[in-house]
CSV table of C-alpha atoms in Angstrom, one decimal:
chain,number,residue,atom,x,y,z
O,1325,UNK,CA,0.0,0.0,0.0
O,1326,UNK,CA,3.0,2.1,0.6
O,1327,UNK,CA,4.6,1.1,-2.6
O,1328,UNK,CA,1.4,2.4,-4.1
O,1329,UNK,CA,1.0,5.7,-2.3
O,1330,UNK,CA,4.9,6.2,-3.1
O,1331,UNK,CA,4.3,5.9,-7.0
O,1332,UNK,CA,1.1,7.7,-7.1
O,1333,UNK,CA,2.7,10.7,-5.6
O,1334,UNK,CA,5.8,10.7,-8.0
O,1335,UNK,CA,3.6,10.5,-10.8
O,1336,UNK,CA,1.1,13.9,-9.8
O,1337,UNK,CA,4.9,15.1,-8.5
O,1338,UNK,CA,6.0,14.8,-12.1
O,1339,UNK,CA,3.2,15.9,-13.8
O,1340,UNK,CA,3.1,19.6,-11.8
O,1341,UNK,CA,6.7,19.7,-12.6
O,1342,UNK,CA,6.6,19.6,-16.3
O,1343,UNK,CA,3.5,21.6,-16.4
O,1344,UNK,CA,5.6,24.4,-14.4
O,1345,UNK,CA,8.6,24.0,-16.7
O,1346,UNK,CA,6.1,24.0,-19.4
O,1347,UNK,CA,4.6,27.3,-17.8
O,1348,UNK,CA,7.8,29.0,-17.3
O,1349,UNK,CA,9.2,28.1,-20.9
O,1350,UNK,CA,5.9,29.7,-22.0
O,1351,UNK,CA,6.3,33.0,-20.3
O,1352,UNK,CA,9.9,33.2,-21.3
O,1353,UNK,CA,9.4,32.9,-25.2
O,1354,UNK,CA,7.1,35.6,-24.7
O,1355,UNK,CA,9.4,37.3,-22.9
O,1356,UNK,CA,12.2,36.9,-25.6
O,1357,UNK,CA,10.0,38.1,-28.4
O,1358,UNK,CA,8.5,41.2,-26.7
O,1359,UNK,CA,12.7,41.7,-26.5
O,1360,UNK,CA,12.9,41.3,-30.2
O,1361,UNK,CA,10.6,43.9,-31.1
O,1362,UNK,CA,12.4,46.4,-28.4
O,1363,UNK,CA,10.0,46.4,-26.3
O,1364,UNK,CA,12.2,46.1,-23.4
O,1365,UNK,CA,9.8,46.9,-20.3
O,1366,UNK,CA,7.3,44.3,-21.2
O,1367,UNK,CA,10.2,42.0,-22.1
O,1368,UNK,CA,11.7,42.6,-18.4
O,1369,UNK,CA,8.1,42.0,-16.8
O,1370,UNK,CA,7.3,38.7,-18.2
O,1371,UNK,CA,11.2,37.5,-17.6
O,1372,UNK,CA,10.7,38.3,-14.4
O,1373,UNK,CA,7.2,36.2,-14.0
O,1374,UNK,CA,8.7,33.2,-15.6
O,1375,UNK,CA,11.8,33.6,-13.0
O,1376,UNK,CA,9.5,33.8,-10.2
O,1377,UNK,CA,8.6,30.6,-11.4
O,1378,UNK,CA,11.8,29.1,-11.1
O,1379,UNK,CA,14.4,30.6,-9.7
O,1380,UNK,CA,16.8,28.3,-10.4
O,1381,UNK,CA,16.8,29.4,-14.8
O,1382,UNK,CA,20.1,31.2,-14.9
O,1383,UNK,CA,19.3,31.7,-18.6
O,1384,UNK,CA,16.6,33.8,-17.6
O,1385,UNK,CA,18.6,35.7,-15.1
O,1386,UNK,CA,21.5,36.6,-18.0
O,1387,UNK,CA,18.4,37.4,-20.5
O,1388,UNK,CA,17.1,39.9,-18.0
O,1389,UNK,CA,20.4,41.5,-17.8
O,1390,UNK,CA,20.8,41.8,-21.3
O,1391,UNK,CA,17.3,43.3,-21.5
O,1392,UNK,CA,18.8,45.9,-19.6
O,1393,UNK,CA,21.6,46.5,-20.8
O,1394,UNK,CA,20.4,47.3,-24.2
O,1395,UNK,CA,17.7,49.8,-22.5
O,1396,UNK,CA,20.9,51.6,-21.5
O,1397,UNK,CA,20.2,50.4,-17.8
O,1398,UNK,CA,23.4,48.6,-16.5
O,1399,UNK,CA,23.4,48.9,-13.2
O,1400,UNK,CA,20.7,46.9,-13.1
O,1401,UNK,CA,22.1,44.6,-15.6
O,1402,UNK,CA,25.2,43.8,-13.6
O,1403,UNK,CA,22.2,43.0,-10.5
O,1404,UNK,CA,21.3,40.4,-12.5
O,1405,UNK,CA,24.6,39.1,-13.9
O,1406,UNK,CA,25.9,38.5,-10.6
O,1407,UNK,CA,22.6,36.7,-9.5
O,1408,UNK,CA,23.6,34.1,-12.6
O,1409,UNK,CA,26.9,34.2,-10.9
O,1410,UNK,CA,26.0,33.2,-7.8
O,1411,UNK,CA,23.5,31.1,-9.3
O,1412,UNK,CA,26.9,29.1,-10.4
O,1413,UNK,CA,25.2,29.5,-14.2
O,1414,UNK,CA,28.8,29.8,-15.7
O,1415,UNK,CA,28.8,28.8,-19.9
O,1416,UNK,CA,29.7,30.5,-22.6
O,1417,UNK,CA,26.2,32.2,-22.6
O,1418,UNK,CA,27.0,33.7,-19.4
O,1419,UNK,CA,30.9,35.0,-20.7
O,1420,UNK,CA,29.5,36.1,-23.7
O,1421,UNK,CA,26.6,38.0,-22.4
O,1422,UNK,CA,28.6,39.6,-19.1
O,1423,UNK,CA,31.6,41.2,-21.8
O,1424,UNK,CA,29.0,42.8,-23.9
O,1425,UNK,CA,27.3,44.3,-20.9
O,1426,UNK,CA,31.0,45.2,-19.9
O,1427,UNK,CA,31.3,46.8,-23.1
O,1428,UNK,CA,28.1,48.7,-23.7
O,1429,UNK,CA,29.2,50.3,-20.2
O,1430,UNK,CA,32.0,51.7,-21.1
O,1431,UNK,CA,33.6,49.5,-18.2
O,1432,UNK,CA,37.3,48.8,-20.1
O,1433,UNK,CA,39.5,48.2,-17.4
O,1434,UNK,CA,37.0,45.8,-16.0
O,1435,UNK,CA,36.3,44.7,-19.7
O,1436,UNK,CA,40.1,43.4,-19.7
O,1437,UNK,CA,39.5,41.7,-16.0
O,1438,UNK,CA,36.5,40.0,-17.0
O,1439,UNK,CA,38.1,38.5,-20.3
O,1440,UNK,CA,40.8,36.9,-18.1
O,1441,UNK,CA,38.3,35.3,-15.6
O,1442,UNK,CA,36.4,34.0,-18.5
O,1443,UNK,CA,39.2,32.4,-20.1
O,1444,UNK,CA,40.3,30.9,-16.8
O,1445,UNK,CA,36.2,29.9,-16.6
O,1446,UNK,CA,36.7,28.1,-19.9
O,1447,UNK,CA,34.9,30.3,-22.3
O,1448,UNK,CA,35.4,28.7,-25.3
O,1449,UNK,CA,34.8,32.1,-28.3
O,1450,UNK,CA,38.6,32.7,-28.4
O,1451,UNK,CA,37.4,35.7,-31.3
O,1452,UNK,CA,34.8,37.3,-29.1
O,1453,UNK,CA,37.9,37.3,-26.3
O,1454,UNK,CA,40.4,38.4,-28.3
O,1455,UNK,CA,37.9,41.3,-29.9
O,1456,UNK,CA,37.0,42.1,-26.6
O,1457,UNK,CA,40.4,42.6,-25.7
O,1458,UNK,CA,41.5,44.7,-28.8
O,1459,UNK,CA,37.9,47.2,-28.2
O,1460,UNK,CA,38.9,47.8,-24.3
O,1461,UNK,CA,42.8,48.7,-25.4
O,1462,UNK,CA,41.1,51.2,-27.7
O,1463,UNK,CA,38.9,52.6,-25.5
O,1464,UNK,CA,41.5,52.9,-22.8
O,1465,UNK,CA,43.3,54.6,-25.9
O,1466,UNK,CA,46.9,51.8,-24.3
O,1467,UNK,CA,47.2,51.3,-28.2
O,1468,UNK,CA,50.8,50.0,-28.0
O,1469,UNK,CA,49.3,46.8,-26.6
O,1470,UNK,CA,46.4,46.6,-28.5
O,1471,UNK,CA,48.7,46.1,-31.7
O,1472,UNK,CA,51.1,43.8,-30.1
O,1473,UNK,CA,47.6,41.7,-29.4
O,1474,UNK,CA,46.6,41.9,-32.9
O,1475,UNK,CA,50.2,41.3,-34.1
O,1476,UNK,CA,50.4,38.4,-32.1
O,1477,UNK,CA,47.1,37.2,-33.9
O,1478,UNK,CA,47.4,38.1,-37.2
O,1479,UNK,CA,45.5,34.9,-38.6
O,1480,UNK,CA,42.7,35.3,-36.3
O,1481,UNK,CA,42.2,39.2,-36.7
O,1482,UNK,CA,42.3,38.6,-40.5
O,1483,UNK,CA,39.7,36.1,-40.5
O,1484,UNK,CA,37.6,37.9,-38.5
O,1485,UNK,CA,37.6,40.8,-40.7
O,1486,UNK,CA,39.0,43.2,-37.9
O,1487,UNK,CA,41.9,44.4,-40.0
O,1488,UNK,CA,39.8,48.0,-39.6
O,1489,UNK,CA,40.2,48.3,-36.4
O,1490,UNK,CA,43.6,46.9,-36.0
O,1491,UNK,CA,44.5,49.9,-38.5
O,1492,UNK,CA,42.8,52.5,-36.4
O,1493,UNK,CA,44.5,51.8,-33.6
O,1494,UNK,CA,48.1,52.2,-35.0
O,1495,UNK,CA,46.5,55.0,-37.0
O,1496,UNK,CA,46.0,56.7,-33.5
O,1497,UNK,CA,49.3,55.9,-32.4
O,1498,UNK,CA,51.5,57.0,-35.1
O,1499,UNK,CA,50.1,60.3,-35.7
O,1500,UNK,CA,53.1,61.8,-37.5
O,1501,UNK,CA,52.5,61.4,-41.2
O,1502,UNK,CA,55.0,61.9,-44.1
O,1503,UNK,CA,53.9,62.4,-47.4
O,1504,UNK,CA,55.9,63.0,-51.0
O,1505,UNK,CA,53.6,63.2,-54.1
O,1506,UNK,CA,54.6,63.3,-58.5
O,1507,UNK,CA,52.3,64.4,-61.1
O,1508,UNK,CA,53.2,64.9,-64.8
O,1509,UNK,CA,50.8,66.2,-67.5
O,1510,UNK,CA,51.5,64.9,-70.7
O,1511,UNK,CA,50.2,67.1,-74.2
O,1512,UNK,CA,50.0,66.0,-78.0
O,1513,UNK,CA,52.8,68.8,-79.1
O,1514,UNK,CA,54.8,70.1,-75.9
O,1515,UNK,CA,56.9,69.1,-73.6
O,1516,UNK,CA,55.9,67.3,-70.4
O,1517,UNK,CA,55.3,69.8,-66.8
O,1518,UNK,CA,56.2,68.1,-63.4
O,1519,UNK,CA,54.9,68.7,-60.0
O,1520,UNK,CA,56.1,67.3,-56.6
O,1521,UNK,CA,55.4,68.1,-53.2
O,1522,UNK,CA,57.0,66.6,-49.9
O,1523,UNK,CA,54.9,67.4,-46.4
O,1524,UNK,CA,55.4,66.3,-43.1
O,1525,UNK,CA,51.9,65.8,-40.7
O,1526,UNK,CA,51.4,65.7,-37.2
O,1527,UNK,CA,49.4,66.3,-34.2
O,1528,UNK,CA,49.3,68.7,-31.2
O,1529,UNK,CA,46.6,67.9,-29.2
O,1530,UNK,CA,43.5,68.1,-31.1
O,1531,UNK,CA,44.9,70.0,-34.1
O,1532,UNK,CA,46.5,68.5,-37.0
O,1533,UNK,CA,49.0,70.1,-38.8
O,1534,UNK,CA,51.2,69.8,-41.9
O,1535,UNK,CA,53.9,71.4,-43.4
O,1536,UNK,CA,54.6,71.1,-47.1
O,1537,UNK,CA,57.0,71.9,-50.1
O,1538,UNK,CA,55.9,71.9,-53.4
O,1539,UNK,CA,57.7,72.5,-56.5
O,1540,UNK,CA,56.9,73.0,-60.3
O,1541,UNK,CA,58.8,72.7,-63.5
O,1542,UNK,CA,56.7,73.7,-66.5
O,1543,UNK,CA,56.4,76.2,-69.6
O,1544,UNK,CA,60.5,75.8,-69.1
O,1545,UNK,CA,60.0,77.7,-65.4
O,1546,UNK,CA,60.3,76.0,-62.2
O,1547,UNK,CA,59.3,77.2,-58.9
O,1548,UNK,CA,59.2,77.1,-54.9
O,1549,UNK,CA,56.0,77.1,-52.6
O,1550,UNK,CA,55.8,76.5,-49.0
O,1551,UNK,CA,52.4,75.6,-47.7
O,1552,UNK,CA,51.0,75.0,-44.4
O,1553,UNK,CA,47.8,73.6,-43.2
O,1554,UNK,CA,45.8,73.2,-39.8
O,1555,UNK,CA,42.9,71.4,-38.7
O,1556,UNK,CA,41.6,72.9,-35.8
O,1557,UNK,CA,38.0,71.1,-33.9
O,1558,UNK,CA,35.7,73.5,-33.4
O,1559,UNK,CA,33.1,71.2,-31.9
O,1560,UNK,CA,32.2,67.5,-31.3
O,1561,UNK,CA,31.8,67.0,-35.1
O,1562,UNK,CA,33.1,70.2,-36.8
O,1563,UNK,CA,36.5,71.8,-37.6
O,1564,UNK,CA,38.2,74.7,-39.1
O,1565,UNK,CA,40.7,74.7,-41.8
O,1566,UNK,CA,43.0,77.3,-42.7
O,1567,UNK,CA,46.2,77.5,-45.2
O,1568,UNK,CA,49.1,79.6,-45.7
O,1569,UNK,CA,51.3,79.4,-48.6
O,1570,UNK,CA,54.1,81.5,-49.8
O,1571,UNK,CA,55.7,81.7,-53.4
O,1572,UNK,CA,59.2,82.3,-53.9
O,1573,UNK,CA,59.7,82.7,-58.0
O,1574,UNK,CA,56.0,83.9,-58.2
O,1575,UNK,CA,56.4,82.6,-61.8
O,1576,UNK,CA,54.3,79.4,-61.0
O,1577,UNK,CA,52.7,79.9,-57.6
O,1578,UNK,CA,50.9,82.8,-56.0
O,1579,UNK,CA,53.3,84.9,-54.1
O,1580,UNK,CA,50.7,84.5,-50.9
O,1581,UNK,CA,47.4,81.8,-50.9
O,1582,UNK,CA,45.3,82.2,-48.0
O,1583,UNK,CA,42.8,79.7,-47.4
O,1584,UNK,CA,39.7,79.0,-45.0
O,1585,UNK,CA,36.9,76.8,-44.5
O,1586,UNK,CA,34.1,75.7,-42.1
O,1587,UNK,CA,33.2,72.0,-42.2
O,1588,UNK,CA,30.4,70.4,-39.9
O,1589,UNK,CA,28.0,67.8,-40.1
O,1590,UNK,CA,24.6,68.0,-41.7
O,1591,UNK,CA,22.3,65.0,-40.9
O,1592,UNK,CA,23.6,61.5,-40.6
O,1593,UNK,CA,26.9,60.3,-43.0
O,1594,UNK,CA,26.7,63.7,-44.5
O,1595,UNK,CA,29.0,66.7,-43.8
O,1596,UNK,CA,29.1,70.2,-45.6
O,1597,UNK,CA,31.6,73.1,-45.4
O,1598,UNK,CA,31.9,76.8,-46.7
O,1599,UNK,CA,34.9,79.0,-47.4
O,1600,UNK,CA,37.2,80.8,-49.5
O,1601,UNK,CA,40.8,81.3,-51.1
O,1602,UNK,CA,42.6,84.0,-51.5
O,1603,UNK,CA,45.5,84.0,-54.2
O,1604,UNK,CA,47.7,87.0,-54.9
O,1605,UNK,CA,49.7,87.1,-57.9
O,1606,UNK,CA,52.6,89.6,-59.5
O,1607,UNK,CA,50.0,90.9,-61.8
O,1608,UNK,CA,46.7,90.3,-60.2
O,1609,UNK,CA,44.3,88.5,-57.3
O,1610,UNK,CA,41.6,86.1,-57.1
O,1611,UNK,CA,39.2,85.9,-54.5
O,1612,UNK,CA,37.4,82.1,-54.5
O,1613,UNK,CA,34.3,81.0,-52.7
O,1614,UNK,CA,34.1,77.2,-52.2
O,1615,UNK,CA,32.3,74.9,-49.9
O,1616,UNK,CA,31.3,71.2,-50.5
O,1617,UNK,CA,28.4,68.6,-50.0
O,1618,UNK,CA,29.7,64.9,-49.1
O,1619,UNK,CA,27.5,61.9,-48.1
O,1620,UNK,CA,28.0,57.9,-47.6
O,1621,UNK,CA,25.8,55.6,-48.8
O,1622,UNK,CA,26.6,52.2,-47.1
O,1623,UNK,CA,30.0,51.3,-49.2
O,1624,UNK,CA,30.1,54.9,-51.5
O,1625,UNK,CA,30.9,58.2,-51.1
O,1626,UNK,CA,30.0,61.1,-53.1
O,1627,UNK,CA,30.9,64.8,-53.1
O,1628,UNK,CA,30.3,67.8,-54.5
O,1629,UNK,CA,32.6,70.9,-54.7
O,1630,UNK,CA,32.0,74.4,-56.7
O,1631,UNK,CA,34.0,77.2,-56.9
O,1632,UNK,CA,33.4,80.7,-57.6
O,1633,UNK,CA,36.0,83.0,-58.7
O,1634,UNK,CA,36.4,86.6,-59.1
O,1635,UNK,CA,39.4,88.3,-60.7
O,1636,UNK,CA,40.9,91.6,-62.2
O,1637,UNK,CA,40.1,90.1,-65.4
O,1638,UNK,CA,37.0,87.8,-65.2
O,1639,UNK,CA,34.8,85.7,-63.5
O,1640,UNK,CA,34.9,82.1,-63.5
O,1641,UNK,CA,33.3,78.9,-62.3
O,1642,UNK,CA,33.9,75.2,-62.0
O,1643,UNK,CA,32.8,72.1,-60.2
O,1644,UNK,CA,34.4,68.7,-59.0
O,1645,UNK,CA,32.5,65.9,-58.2
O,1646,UNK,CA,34.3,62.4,-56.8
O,1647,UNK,CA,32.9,58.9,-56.3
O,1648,UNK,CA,34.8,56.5,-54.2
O,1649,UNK,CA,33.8,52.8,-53.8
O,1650,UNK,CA,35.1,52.0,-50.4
O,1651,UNK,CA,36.5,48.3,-49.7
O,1652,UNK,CA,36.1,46.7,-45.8
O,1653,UNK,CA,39.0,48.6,-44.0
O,1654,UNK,CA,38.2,51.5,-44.8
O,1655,UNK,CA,41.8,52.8,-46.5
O,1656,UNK,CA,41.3,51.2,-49.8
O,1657,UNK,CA,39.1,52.6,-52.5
O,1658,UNK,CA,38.2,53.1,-56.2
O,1659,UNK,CA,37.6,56.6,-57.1
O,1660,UNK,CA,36.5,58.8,-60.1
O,1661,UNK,CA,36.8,62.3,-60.5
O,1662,UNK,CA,34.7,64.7,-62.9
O,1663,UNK,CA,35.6,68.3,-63.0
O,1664,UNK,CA,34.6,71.2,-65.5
O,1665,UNK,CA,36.4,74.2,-65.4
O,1666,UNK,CA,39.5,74.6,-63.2
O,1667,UNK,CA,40.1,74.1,-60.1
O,1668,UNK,CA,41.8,76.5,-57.6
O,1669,UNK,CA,43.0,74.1,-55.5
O,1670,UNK,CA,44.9,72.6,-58.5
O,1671,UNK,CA,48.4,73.7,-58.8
O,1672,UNK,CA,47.8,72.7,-62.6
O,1673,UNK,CA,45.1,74.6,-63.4
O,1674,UNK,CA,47.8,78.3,-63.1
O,1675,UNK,CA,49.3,79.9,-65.6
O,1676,UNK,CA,53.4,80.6,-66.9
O,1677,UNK,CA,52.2,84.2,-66.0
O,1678,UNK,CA,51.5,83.3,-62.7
O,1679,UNK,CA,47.8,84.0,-62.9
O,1680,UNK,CA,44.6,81.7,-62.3
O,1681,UNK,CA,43.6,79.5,-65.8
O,1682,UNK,CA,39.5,81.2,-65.9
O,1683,UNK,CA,39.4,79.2,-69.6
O,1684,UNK,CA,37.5,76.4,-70.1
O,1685,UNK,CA,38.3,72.1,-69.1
O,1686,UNK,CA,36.5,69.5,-68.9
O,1687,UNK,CA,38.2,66.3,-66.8
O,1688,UNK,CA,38.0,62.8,-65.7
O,1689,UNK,CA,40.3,60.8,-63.5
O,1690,UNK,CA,40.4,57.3,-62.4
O,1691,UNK,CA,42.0,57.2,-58.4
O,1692,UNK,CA,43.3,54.0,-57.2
O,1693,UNK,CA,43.8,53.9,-53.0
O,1694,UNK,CA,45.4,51.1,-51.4
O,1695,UNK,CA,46.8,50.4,-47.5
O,1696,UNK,CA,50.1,48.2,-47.4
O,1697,UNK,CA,50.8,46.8,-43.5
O,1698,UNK,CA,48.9,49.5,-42.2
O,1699,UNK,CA,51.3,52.1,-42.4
O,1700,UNK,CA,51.6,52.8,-45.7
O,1701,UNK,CA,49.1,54.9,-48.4
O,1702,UNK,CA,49.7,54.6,-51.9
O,1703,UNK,CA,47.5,56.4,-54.3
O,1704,UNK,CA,47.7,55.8,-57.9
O,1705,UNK,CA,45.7,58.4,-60.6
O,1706,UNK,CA,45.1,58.6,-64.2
O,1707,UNK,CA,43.7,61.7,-65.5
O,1708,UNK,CA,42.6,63.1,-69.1
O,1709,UNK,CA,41.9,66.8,-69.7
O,1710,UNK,CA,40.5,68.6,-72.8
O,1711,UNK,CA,41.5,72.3,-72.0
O,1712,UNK,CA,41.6,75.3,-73.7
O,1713,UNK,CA,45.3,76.9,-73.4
O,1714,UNK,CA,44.0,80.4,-75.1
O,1715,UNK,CA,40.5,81.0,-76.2
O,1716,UNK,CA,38.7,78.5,-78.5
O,1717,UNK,CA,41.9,76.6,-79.1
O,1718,UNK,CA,42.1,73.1,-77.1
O,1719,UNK,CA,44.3,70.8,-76.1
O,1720,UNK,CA,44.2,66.9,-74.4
O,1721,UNK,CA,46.2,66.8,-71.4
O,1722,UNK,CA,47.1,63.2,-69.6
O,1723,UNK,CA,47.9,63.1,-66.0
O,1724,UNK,CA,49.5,60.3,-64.3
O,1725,UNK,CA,50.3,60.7,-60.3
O,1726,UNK,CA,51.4,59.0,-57.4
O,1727,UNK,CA,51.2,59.9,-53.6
O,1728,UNK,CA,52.9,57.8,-51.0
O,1729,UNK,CA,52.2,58.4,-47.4
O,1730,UNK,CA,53.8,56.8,-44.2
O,1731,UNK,CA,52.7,57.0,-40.7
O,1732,UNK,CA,55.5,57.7,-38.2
């Protein structure tokens, strides 16, 4: 009779017990999907019936901490990720879950304590670790041993497609930036003109600077400028350029260019600016109003840049636009230029007298863009011109340059 009563209560036993589990699973999905559509409250309230239910589901304890987290509540995340702990729910579900609370935080230093304890827990996602890792040495800006990580696990960061960030890192550290650039312009009857300019960039601060020497050898002539350039934030997304350069032969460069320009955000992955140049020649000045429109769309980049110039002799106007097709890290692109008229910022587009070229051109380039071991910028460009060298009369014009840059 016992026996009987024994069984008899294991069975009703049994049944309540799956028909709470079943009751508690029930509660949860619900719970989960009310998290899917953001609807974070109601996702919290039902997690939290289904816990009462059982308060032995550490899943549900780290789900409720995620919840919070993405509601931007993490002290109250952290409540319930050291309830799991306790709780001795300790997977990969919990690791995983506690670093991306870590992380949405802000927490860094603890970000780098919590990936050792997980490692010594036996979480087994050596790529979320090692990413982990390489995001708190970036936001604890301790880049030096954020690249020995990633140098140390070169295979891994390249399969995990972090090669970007890896890049951004050492682009933060080596802030000092030489650069040497060659153009020559090739015509159907005349001999070929040459440009090249050497600069040398760094960083004070906030402000980025860069000194530069360019020199010129056409129409026979060659000549001297000294340029430099400043970037100067003005505000969380906005910054002020100016430029300074002085000619020396004033045969092929203005004796003074003065430049200035406002650039600031407009609405999401687009950014505007507005200013001017001021070129003084032997014979005559220009006064130029510029400004430009840029935006992103997912992979491509557009922009937009006129120019407006008044003179002694003339008024003139011309446009750039440039398309770039950007590749995963972010360094390496395809681009294509279209330009009519000429450009002020072009050393090319000035004339043997020294004067700004206010006749007509019409010009496509091809831009090539490439990073070698993330230190190293190479740009390769191909450009054709039809131009007109004195009025009515035109001329083709083929470019070829090269810019090399190298992070110090």
């Amino acid at each position: 009779m016992i026996k009987r009563l024994i069984i008899l209560f294991a069975f009703f036993f049994s049944i309540s017990f799956v028909q709470s589990k079943e009751n508690t699973d029930s509660i949860f999905t619900i719970a989960i999907g009310l998290g899917k559509q953001n609807l974070y409250l109601q996702a919290i309230t039902e997690a939290q019936k289904a816990l009462a239910s059982d308060k032995s589901r550490g899943d549900i304890l780290v789900y409720i901490a995620n919840v919070y987290s993405w509601n931007n509540q993490n002290d109250s995340a952290f409540t319930y990720v050291e309830k799991a702990r306790l709780n001795g729910y300790l997977n990969d579900e919990f690791f995983s879950s506690w670093l991306n609370i870590l992380f949405r935080s802000h927490q860094f230093e603890n970000l780098l304590s919590a990936c050792e304890v997980a490692a010594a827990g036996g979480y087994g996602n050596k790529e979320d670790l090692l990413k982990k890792k390489m995001l708190a040495f970036s936001g604890l800006k301790r880049w030096d041993e954020g690249i020995l990580l990633a140098r140390n696990n070169e295979p891994l960061i390249k399969s995990m497609g972090m090669e970007e960030l890896y890049a951004e890192m050492i682009r933060n550290r080596n802030t000092n930036l030489l650069t040497a650039a060659y153009t020559i312009d090739f015509f159907d009857a005349k001999d070929p003109e040459q440009l090249l300019s050497a600069g040398f960039g760094f960083r004070i601060n906030k402000v980025t600077m860069e000194l530069r020497a360019n020199g010129a050898n056409r129409f026979g002539l060659q000549d001297l400028q000294l340029e430099c350039d400043g970037y100067f934030p003005v505000f969380k997304r906005s910054y002020l350029y100016l430029n300074y350069g002085f000619g020396f032969g004033s045969n092929l460069f203005p004796q003074h260019r003065i430049g200035i320009e406002y650039f600031f955000p407009l609405w999401s992955k687009t950014e505007g600016s507005l200013g001017g140049r001021y070129l003084h020649f032997a014979q005559s000045d220009a006064i130029i109003l510029t400004g430009h429109l840029e935006h992103y769309i997912s992979k491509y980049w557009i922009s937009y840049r006129p120019f407006l110039v008044k003179m002694n002799n003339g008024n003139a106007m011309s446009l750039l636009t440039d398309f770039r097709r950007y590749e995963k890290n972010g360094q390496n692109y395809w681009g294509l230029e279209f330009g009519i008229g000429n450009s002020p910022d072009d050393h090319n587009s000035l004339t043997q007298n020294g004067t700004y070229n206010v006749l007509n051109a019409y010009r496509i380039k091809l831009n090539r863009n490439f990073l070698i071991r993330n230190v190293s910028i190479v740009r390769l460009g191909f450009g054709y011109n039809l131009e007109e060298f004195q009025k009515d009369d035109y001329r083709n014009r083929y470019e070829l340059g090269l810019i090399y840059r190298f992070r110090l």
